[in-house]
């Protein structure tokens, strides 16, 4: 299969990005390739529709009343994302509801709405919602999520948590291996699909034109993608001694688009140190994908 950066477009509706000073197409008119570890989507002769990764899919609400609909995803062990939630708002005392019994019943508890409030639900029409479980509860403690009316003990719609659900979580992928100029780090943490935390990063600053870099393939190479540093700068990297840095991928990419991450010298065309990005990671989706802000102030040092 051709790599996305190798493909040129001559048709309309194309999307491109500059990689290493050259323009490369990342979407192809009648083809769309997604390198998600368990999914390769190839759409031929249809619309371009690369669905973003939203977490581990729990399932769709089963509708019983009041037009309840939506597809539910696990973002992490305390957070769920509902894609396209619909509810007519006509129930007198309805809430997002969860519990650990065999089916929805009054013993459950309220999940606060997208604003963090425990108030009866209003009408929704195809809305995307991010909900957080309250009081230290996690998806490991519950068996179902429902829209429940307390007044009439009525279940308007529910979805059950699969017993084999893999809940996304930040994952360590190993240290950046030293190749040149003293580049090293502690175990790199993949925080989410677009964020990498590099602890105890060291680099002597003497390499010519060296940058944070990601690439596809069996090793790092000059046709990869330069990343901004922890301050958003694309300038050559300075000297680091044991610093923790947070590196963010551009909005149109995720870790599943690349095989390697590390420090690359454009001038020397050399890998100064890198770590492989496994394709079987199940990490939270990027907050930007879900439309929320990511706070990293407590990570940097």
Short mmCIF file of C-alpha atoms in Angstrom, two decimals:
data_model
loop_
_atom_site.label_atom_id
_atom_site.label_comp_id
_atom_site.label_asym_id
_atom_site.label_seq_id
_atom_site.Cartn_x
_atom_site.Cartn_y
_atom_site.Cartn_z
CA UNK A 1 0.00 0.00 0.00
CA UNK A 2 1.36 3.44 -0.85
CA UNK A 3 2.10 5.71 2.07
CA UNK A 4 -0.19 8.71 2.43
CA UNK A 5 2.73 11.13 2.07
CA UNK A 6 3.75 9.49 -1.23
CA UNK A 7 0.44 10.14 -3.01
CA UNK A 8 -0.26 13.14 -5.23
CA UNK A 9 -3.72 14.39 -6.11
CA UNK A 10 -5.00 15.84 -9.32
CA UNK A 11 -8.69 15.83 -8.41
CA UNK A 12 -10.73 18.27 -6.36
CA UNK A 13 -11.47 18.03 -2.66
CA UNK A 14 -7.88 17.31 -1.73
CA UNK A 15 -6.13 18.09 1.53
CA UNK A 16 -2.41 18.61 1.94
CA UNK A 17 0.36 19.46 4.38
CA UNK A 18 4.01 20.36 3.98
CA UNK A 19 6.37 17.63 5.14
CA UNK A 20 10.06 18.53 5.21
CA UNK A 21 9.49 21.50 2.92
CA UNK A 22 7.45 19.61 0.32
CA UNK A 23 3.71 19.40 -0.10
CA UNK A 24 2.27 15.93 0.45
CA UNK A 25 -1.34 14.81 0.23
CA UNK A 26 -2.83 13.13 3.26
CA UNK A 27 -6.30 12.44 1.86
CA UNK A 28 -7.02 11.26 -1.65
CA UNK A 29 -10.25 12.23 -3.40
CA UNK A 30 -11.82 8.77 -3.67
CA UNK A 31 -9.59 7.05 -1.09
CA UNK A 32 -9.26 7.57 2.59
CA UNK A 33 -6.73 5.56 4.56
CA UNK A 34 -6.75 5.40 8.36
CA UNK A 35 -3.88 3.65 10.11
CA UNK A 36 -5.76 2.88 13.33
CA UNK A 37 -4.21 -0.35 14.69
CA UNK A 38 -7.31 -2.49 14.39
CA UNK A 39 -8.85 -0.78 11.41
CA UNK A 40 -7.86 0.12 7.88
CA UNK A 41 -10.65 2.02 6.22
CA UNK A 42 -10.58 2.20 2.44
CA UNK A 43 -13.44 4.08 0.85
CA UNK A 44 -13.52 3.74 -2.92
CA UNK A 45 -15.77 5.81 -5.16
CA UNK A 46 -17.55 7.32 -2.21
CA UNK A 47 -17.34 10.39 -0.01
CA UNK A 48 -14.24 11.04 2.02
CA UNK A 49 -15.18 10.07 5.59
CA UNK A 50 -12.28 9.41 7.97
CA UNK A 51 -14.09 9.05 11.27
CA UNK A 52 -12.05 10.29 14.23
CA UNK A 53 -11.11 7.91 17.00
CA UNK A 54 -13.39 8.69 19.96
CA UNK A 55 -12.28 5.99 22.40
CA UNK A 56 -13.35 2.38 22.93
CA UNK A 57 -16.86 1.89 21.65
CA UNK A 58 -19.35 0.75 24.31
CA UNK A 59 -22.33 0.64 21.99
CA UNK A 60 -25.48 2.47 20.92
CA UNK A 61 -28.40 3.31 23.17
CA UNK A 62 -31.31 0.93 22.77
CA UNK A 63 -34.38 3.13 22.42
CA UNK A 64 -37.47 2.52 24.58
CA UNK A 65 -39.11 5.96 24.78
CA UNK A 66 -38.72 9.67 24.04
CA UNK A 67 -36.49 9.18 20.98
CA UNK A 68 -33.34 8.40 22.99
CA UNK A 69 -30.43 7.73 20.63
CA UNK A 70 -26.66 8.02 20.62
CA UNK A 71 -23.47 6.01 20.43
CA UNK A 72 -21.37 5.74 23.60
CA UNK A 73 -17.56 5.55 23.89
CA UNK A 74 -15.18 5.09 26.80
CA UNK A 75 -12.65 7.94 26.80
CA UNK A 76 -10.98 6.72 30.00
CA UNK A 77 -12.16 4.88 33.11
CA UNK A 78 -14.17 7.86 34.36
CA UNK A 79 -15.21 9.61 31.16
CA UNK A 80 -17.70 8.74 28.43
CA UNK A 81 -18.39 10.42 25.12
CA UNK A 82 -21.82 10.23 23.52
CA UNK A 83 -21.87 10.85 19.78
CA UNK A 84 -25.11 12.18 18.35
CA UNK A 85 -27.22 12.11 21.51
CA UNK A 86 -30.93 12.70 20.98
CA UNK A 87 -33.73 12.94 23.56
CA UNK A 88 -37.04 14.79 23.16
CA UNK A 89 -36.90 16.34 26.65
CA UNK A 90 -40.47 15.36 27.49
CA UNK A 91 -39.69 13.10 30.45
CA UNK A 92 -40.56 14.87 33.74
CA UNK A 93 -37.50 13.81 35.77
CA UNK A 94 -34.97 12.15 33.47
CA UNK A 95 -31.22 11.91 34.00
CA UNK A 96 -28.17 10.14 32.68
CA UNK A 97 -28.12 7.15 35.02
CA UNK A 98 -25.71 4.29 35.74
CA UNK A 99 -25.51 1.28 38.01
CA UNK A 100 -24.12 -2.15 38.72
CA UNK A 101 -27.34 -4.20 38.81
CA UNK A 102 -28.35 -6.59 36.05
CA UNK A 103 -30.55 -3.95 34.42
CA UNK A 104 -31.42 -0.26 34.97
CA UNK A 105 -33.42 0.32 38.15
CA UNK A 106 -33.90 2.97 40.89
CA UNK A 107 -30.73 1.89 42.72
CA UNK A 108 -28.54 3.62 40.12
CA UNK A 109 -26.94 7.04 40.37
CA UNK A 110 -27.01 10.25 38.37
CA UNK A 111 -24.25 10.99 35.89
CA UNK A 112 -23.97 14.81 35.72
CA UNK A 113 -24.76 16.32 32.33
CA UNK A 114 -22.18 17.85 29.99
CA UNK A 115 -22.11 20.98 32.17
CA UNK A 116 -21.46 18.96 35.31
CA UNK A 117 -24.96 19.56 36.69
CA UNK A 118 -27.38 17.08 38.23
CA UNK A 119 -30.55 18.58 36.77
CA UNK A 120 -33.33 16.92 34.71
CA UNK A 121 -32.31 16.56 31.07
CA UNK A 122 -33.61 19.04 28.52
CA UNK A 123 -34.15 18.25 24.84
CA UNK A 124 -31.12 17.25 22.74
CA UNK A 125 -30.91 16.78 19.02
CA UNK A 126 -27.86 14.96 17.63
CA UNK A 127 -25.51 16.50 20.22
CA UNK A 128 -22.02 15.28 21.11
CA UNK A 129 -21.57 15.12 24.88
CA UNK A 130 -18.68 14.47 27.25
CA UNK A 131 -19.79 13.11 30.64
CA UNK A 132 -17.73 12.29 33.74
CA UNK A 133 -18.74 9.73 36.32
CA UNK A 134 -19.13 11.26 39.79
CA UNK A 135 -17.60 10.57 43.20
CA UNK A 136 -14.69 8.38 42.15
CA UNK A 137 -16.89 5.91 40.27
CA UNK A 138 -15.39 4.25 37.18
CA UNK A 139 -16.58 2.23 34.21
CA UNK A 140 -15.15 -0.83 35.94
CA UNK A 141 -17.79 -0.40 38.69
CA UNK A 142 -20.89 -0.21 36.48
CA UNK A 143 -22.73 -2.49 34.08
CA UNK A 144 -24.97 -0.06 32.21
CA UNK A 145 -25.71 3.55 31.31
CA UNK A 146 -29.28 4.71 30.80
CA UNK A 147 -31.62 7.67 30.46
CA UNK A 148 -33.84 7.10 33.49
CA UNK A 149 -36.95 8.88 34.75
CA UNK A 150 -37.01 8.91 38.56
CA UNK A 151 -40.62 10.01 38.80
CA UNK A 152 -42.05 7.07 36.84
CA UNK A 153 -39.21 4.57 37.37
CA UNK A 154 -38.95 4.43 33.59
CA UNK A 155 -36.02 3.46 31.39
CA UNK A 156 -36.06 5.57 28.22
CA UNK A 157 -32.94 4.00 26.72
CA UNK A 158 -29.85 2.07 27.80
CA UNK A 159 -26.51 0.63 26.75
CA UNK A 160 -24.64 -2.14 28.57
CA UNK A 161 -20.89 -2.10 29.24
CA UNK A 162 -19.22 -5.03 27.44
CA UNK A 163 -17.44 -7.34 29.87
CA UNK A 164 -14.37 -7.34 27.63
CA UNK A 165 -14.25 -3.58 27.11
CA UNK A 166 -10.68 -2.28 26.86
CA UNK A 167 -10.73 1.08 28.62
CA UNK A 168 -8.33 3.65 27.16
CA UNK A 169 -5.57 4.88 29.43
CA UNK A 170 -2.23 6.70 29.05
CA UNK A 171 0.50 4.17 28.30
CA UNK A 172 4.28 4.12 28.54
CA UNK A 173 6.11 3.01 25.40
CA UNK A 174 9.72 2.92 26.58
CA UNK A 175 12.67 5.28 26.66
CA UNK A 176 14.12 7.23 23.75
CA UNK A 177 17.18 5.21 22.83
CA UNK A 178 20.46 7.13 22.73
CA UNK A 179 22.08 7.19 19.30
CA UNK A 180 23.95 10.50 19.13
CA UNK A 181 24.52 13.75 21.06
CA UNK A 182 23.47 12.32 24.39
CA UNK A 183 19.79 12.13 23.52
CA UNK A 184 17.94 10.18 26.21
CA UNK A 185 14.75 10.17 28.25
CA UNK A 186 12.73 8.32 30.82
CA UNK A 187 9.81 6.15 29.64
CA UNK A 188 7.75 8.17 27.15
CA UNK A 189 4.09 8.41 28.11
CA UNK A 190 1.46 8.48 25.36
CA UNK A 191 -1.11 10.64 27.15
CA UNK A 192 -3.65 10.50 24.35
CA UNK A 193 -3.72 10.11 20.57
CA UNK A 194 -1.98 13.45 19.99
CA UNK A 195 0.08 14.06 23.13
CA UNK A 196 3.44 12.61 24.20
CA UNK A 197 5.03 13.33 27.57
CA UNK A 198 8.80 12.91 27.59
CA UNK A 199 10.27 12.80 31.11
CA UNK A 200 13.91 13.42 31.99
CA UNK A 201 14.78 14.48 28.44
CA UNK A 202 18.43 15.20 27.79
CA UNK A 203 20.17 16.46 24.62
CA UNK A 204 23.51 18.24 24.34
CA UNK A 205 22.18 20.83 21.86
CA UNK A 206 25.19 20.41 19.56
CA UNK A 207 23.51 18.57 16.71
CA UNK A 208 22.94 20.58 13.52
CA UNK A 209 19.29 21.55 12.82
CA UNK A 210 17.73 18.97 15.13
CA UNK A 211 13.99 18.70 15.78
CA UNK A 212 11.26 16.59 17.29
CA UNK A 213 10.27 14.19 14.52
CA UNK A 214 7.84 11.42 13.67
CA UNK A 215 7.86 9.09 10.68
CA UNK A 216 6.37 5.94 9.23
CA UNK A 217 8.29 2.84 8.32
CA UNK A 218 11.01 0.62 9.72
CA UNK A 219 13.09 3.55 11.03
CA UNK A 220 13.19 7.35 11.24
CA UNK A 221 13.90 9.03 7.90
CA UNK A 222 14.01 12.50 6.29
CA UNK A 223 10.52 12.21 4.83
CA UNK A 224 8.92 12.32 8.27
CA UNK A 225 7.12 15.18 9.95
CA UNK A 226 8.73 17.86 12.10
CA UNK A 227 6.87 18.62 15.34
CA UNK A 228 6.80 21.83 17.34
CA UNK A 229 8.64 21.76 20.65
CA UNK A 230 6.98 22.15 24.05
CA UNK A 231 6.71 25.91 23.49
CA UNK A 232 5.18 25.61 20.02
CA UNK A 233 8.43 26.60 18.29
CA UNK A 234 9.86 24.99 15.14
CA UNK A 235 13.36 26.31 15.83
CA UNK A 236 16.24 23.82 16.25
CA UNK A 237 16.23 22.20 19.67
CA UNK A 238 18.46 23.76 22.35
CA UNK A 239 20.29 21.94 25.12
CA UNK A 240 18.15 19.98 27.61
CA UNK A 241 19.19 18.41 30.91
CA UNK A 242 16.62 16.17 32.56
CA UNK A 243 13.60 18.21 31.51
CA UNK A 244 10.03 16.94 31.19
CA UNK A 245 8.45 18.13 27.95
CA UNK A 246 5.03 17.66 26.38
CA UNK A 247 4.93 17.33 22.58
CA UNK A 248 1.68 17.62 20.65
CA UNK A 249 0.96 16.34 17.15
CA UNK A 250 -0.72 18.63 14.59
CA UNK A 251 -4.55 18.47 14.59
CA UNK A 252 -4.80 16.30 11.48
CA UNK A 253 -2.53 13.53 12.78
CA UNK A 254 -2.56 10.97 15.60
CA UNK A 255 0.03 8.56 16.97
CA UNK A 256 -1.54 5.84 14.81
CA UNK A 257 -0.24 7.62 11.70
CA UNK A 258 3.41 7.08 12.68
CA UNK A 259 5.83 4.35 13.76
CA UNK A 260 8.65 6.38 15.31
CA UNK A 261 9.07 9.43 17.56
CA UNK A 262 12.29 11.12 18.56
CA UNK A 263 14.97 13.67 17.67
CA UNK A 264 16.08 13.98 14.05
CA UNK A 265 18.75 16.15 12.44
CA UNK A 266 17.58 17.47 9.10
CA UNK A 267 21.01 18.77 8.19
CA UNK A 268 22.88 15.59 9.12
CA UNK A 269 19.96 13.38 8.03
CA UNK A 270 20.52 11.38 11.21
CA UNK A 271 18.41 9.89 13.97
CA UNK A 272 19.84 11.14 17.28
CA UNK A 273 17.45 9.06 19.38
CA UNK A 274 14.00 7.58 18.93
CA UNK A 275 11.37 5.22 20.30
CA UNK A 276 8.89 3.07 18.40
CA UNK A 277 5.19 3.98 18.55
CA UNK A 278 3.30 0.67 18.93
CA UNK A 279 0.15 0.45 16.84
CA UNK A 280 -1.81 -1.59 19.39
CA UNK A 281 -2.02 1.15 22.04
CA UNK A 282 -5.48 1.88 23.43
CA UNK A 283 -5.12 5.41 24.76
CA UNK A 284 -7.67 8.18 25.31
CA UNK A 285 -8.65 10.21 22.27
CA UNK A 286 -7.14 13.66 22.02
CA UNK A 287 -9.10 16.36 23.86
CA UNK A 288 -9.01 18.37 20.63
CA UNK A 289 -10.89 15.54 18.90
CA UNK A 290 -13.57 15.79 21.59
CA UNK A 291 -13.63 19.59 21.61
CA UNK A 292 -12.20 20.13 25.10
CA UNK A 293 -9.10 21.83 26.49
CA UNK A 294 -6.04 19.89 27.66
CA UNK A 295 -4.24 21.22 30.72
CA UNK A 296 -0.55 20.31 30.81
CA UNK A 297 0.83 22.88 33.25
CA UNK A 298 1.33 20.27 35.95
CA UNK A 299 3.35 18.03 33.60
CA UNK A 300 6.10 20.43 32.53
CA UNK A 301 9.18 21.03 34.63
#
